[in-house]
């Protein structure tokens, strides 16, 4: 029951030109040449995104893809490939999705809004699961590309579709609406996200309403659409409100009861109730939206209450963390369907740190496919991704185990059976994907394989890291390379995890401070060229063994390296020459360049790969004249060196702030450091293009009442003005939360409220004044040290330092967890 169209059919549907060499059945739409699993059945859309999709045609062809939708034929001849030629590749993808959607007359719910779309979609999925076969966007695939790929999954086995649509600028919704074609609409929370893409907030809302043009029914917050009567004239509206009795669902009472939230409302002139298993503001609003939707769709209040009470948290993100016996764990234990399995397998195959890869998978529910077809497809995916070991959990997988032909397979009836056997599976030095349907409770497996956590974690959002990288790439002149600075554990953010992401997304170079850091990256499977900024002569042996490239900054260093090369019969070894143009830290001085040239000219042991220098104040206007002087000295020096060696070298001088402020000094490469991690003094804090990647969070270990005359912490330094409450949290100076933050200097976010420290910071703990937190604070509550809202820059300002120091101070005992959507 998988969808297939012949290439010829597709050609007609998207109205393409070009000849068909061999007509083939197409079942997979492909937009990323790195994600090929079933090449012969794939149709590759060469989308011109930031990187021109047409450059990837060759990669896809090499991987076996033979059908392409393109703007123009590639110059290289691929005689056995089909090229469908269209004016706009994205429009063609969308036209195909629209056509496909209209082959089915299942009920479809369309969701839009600024926040909560994905949660509402996933919760409705949980709520309607018992009687429906549901197709929905995988994760938050809700964009111009995500929606067509989502809609493509509809097949004859589904009887309900739930799709979210996200837009960032005007003109986009009409296209999404055509593809989704919903009969029931839901408008979730409206906030300020993406306001900049529209003339006004009203224009944004109008654009969003386009999704509901052909809907029969619309569910929304009564207050939000008061001024949009015309747009809604033909739609049956179901509204909810926390203020107005005029709404269909009027929520008139809200009470927090321990970790739940009790709602009472008037519906059809009767009082009804609902218990939400969450307490935070956003979850409550999303739950009300779901409640209204269930009622609007004809479910009884009792049924709605019963199901909402059992809603579970939604995590759309994969979590990558360290596990037992040096394993890496990819935790995706919240849902399982074939699309998100594919996404997770792609992430697994990006990991290079271990040779061995293992998948633990549960039965998949609600695919809309016959079991036989489903598990055949799953087995094929697993095989294509070259997984060594497969562990299946559930009776359905067990029934279909014959399809899984891998070096090692195990099948268990349920999660408990696997847990009982877990010692016998000898997990060691491998990357393990844990992916299961909700009901299998795979978080138990994840807990069994994860290392014990001290409950302070540094979360790194790899998607944000990637979008920061692209933010800077967009500022580069054509052809300029990127060296990503991953010294000092990637500014505290990790080692191979960050480097892996950068390698997969094609930066050109990496740089570390010391040889050992470079070795750790090589052992984590990083094959990119790596520069060592501070090579120790004693480690030349290791440096060359691991193919690391030294920065050469002095005659002594050059002399020693050349001697080493000579003795070990190494020739043409790549080196990077550092010129000191004003930092007065490392590098050849201007007057030394001539002698340096004499030495390099006749030298066959090394080859100058690059010549570079470092700006001392690229972000500071006050020193712009000095920066210009540095640039002048640099230009003279590299010209001399290039002339002496007789070949051209890579030239680079810009760090993060230099990229933004000195576009003329990009030369052949830039060295991107702290900007990758979301901090750049030269970019305004409200520029949405750059976001902090790291969140440091901890938890409350105890809550206490203290009186005005009590003292708090070592040396009796802290006290409260009046009687009040304090919370002890699990972070101290040994974690990198410096003593300087004590006694009210530092602040943390507790339940969304910024509260000051009180008393001295201890080694492993510190205390917060939580007297003013409304609703109180409980033991185990989450506490944010820094994130997008309370930024690293603010912490740095509190203790008169720079963000670099805050980040790199976070100690290695703080567990790093990586998220990927
Ligand atoms: C650390 C470093 C950089 C990166 O600087 P940012 O300000 O973090 O971008 C660039 N070049 C050299 C030589 C460095 O040591």
mmCIF file of C-alpha atoms and ligand atoms in Angstrom, residues 485 487 491 533 551 578 585 612-614 618 653-657 671-675 677 804, ligand 1:
data_model
loop_
_atom_site.group_PDB
_atom_site.id
_atom_site.type_symbol
_atom_site.label_atom_id
_atom_site.label_comp_id
_atom_site.label_asym_id
_atom_site.label_seq_id
_atom_site.Cartn_x
_atom_site.Cartn_y
_atom_site.Cartn_z
ATOM 1 C CA UNK A 485 37.212 26.703 16.184
ATOM 2 C CA UNK A 487 39.337 24.350 20.944
ATOM 3 C CA UNK A 491 34.187 26.313 23.948
ATOM 4 C CA UNK A 533 47.227 26.106 17.325
ATOM 5 C CA UNK A 551 50.523 26.163 13.547
ATOM 6 C CA UNK A 578 51.128 32.549 12.069
ATOM 7 C CA UNK A 585 51.099 36.567 21.690
ATOM 8 C CA UNK A 612 47.214 33.690 9.019
ATOM 9 C CA UNK A 613 47.054 36.263 11.754
ATOM 10 C CA UNK A 614 44.635 37.168 14.518
ATOM 11 C CA UNK A 618 37.700 43.057 15.552
ATOM 12 C CA UNK A 653 42.646 36.698 9.619
ATOM 13 C CA UNK A 654 38.973 37.077 10.678
ATOM 14 C CA UNK A 655 37.477 35.624 13.822
ATOM 15 C CA UNK A 656 33.718 35.729 14.556
ATOM 16 C CA UNK A 657 33.270 39.465 14.952
ATOM 17 C CA UNK A 671 37.908 31.313 11.667
ATOM 18 C CA UNK A 672 34.508 31.017 13.272
ATOM 19 C CA UNK A 673 34.606 30.605 17.043
ATOM 20 C CA UNK A 674 32.181 31.900 19.618
ATOM 21 C CA UNK A 675 29.621 32.893 16.986
ATOM 22 C CA UNK A 677 27.864 28.942 19.964
ATOM 23 C CA UNK A 804 34.122 32.904 26.575
HETATM 24 C C1 LIG B 1 39.920 31.272 19.377
HETATM 25 C C2 LIG B 1 40.449 31.784 18.139
HETATM 26 C C3 LIG B 1 39.595 32.271 17.128
HETATM 27 C C4 LIG B 1 38.110 32.394 17.278
HETATM 28 O O1 LIG B 1 37.777 33.586 17.915
HETATM 29 P P1 LIG B 1 36.244 33.961 18.196
HETATM 30 O O2 LIG B 1 36.276 35.324 18.716
HETATM 31 O O3 LIG B 1 35.756 32.970 19.194
HETATM 32 O O4 LIG B 1 35.560 33.821 16.907
HETATM 33 C C5 LIG B 1 40.165 32.647 15.929
HETATM 34 N N1 LIG B 1 41.504 32.563 15.743
HETATM 35 C C6 LIG B 1 42.341 32.126 16.695
HETATM 36 C C7 LIG B 1 43.794 32.068 16.414
HETATM 37 C C8 LIG B 1 41.858 31.732 17.930
HETATM 38 O O5 LIG B 1 42.687 31.287 18.860
#
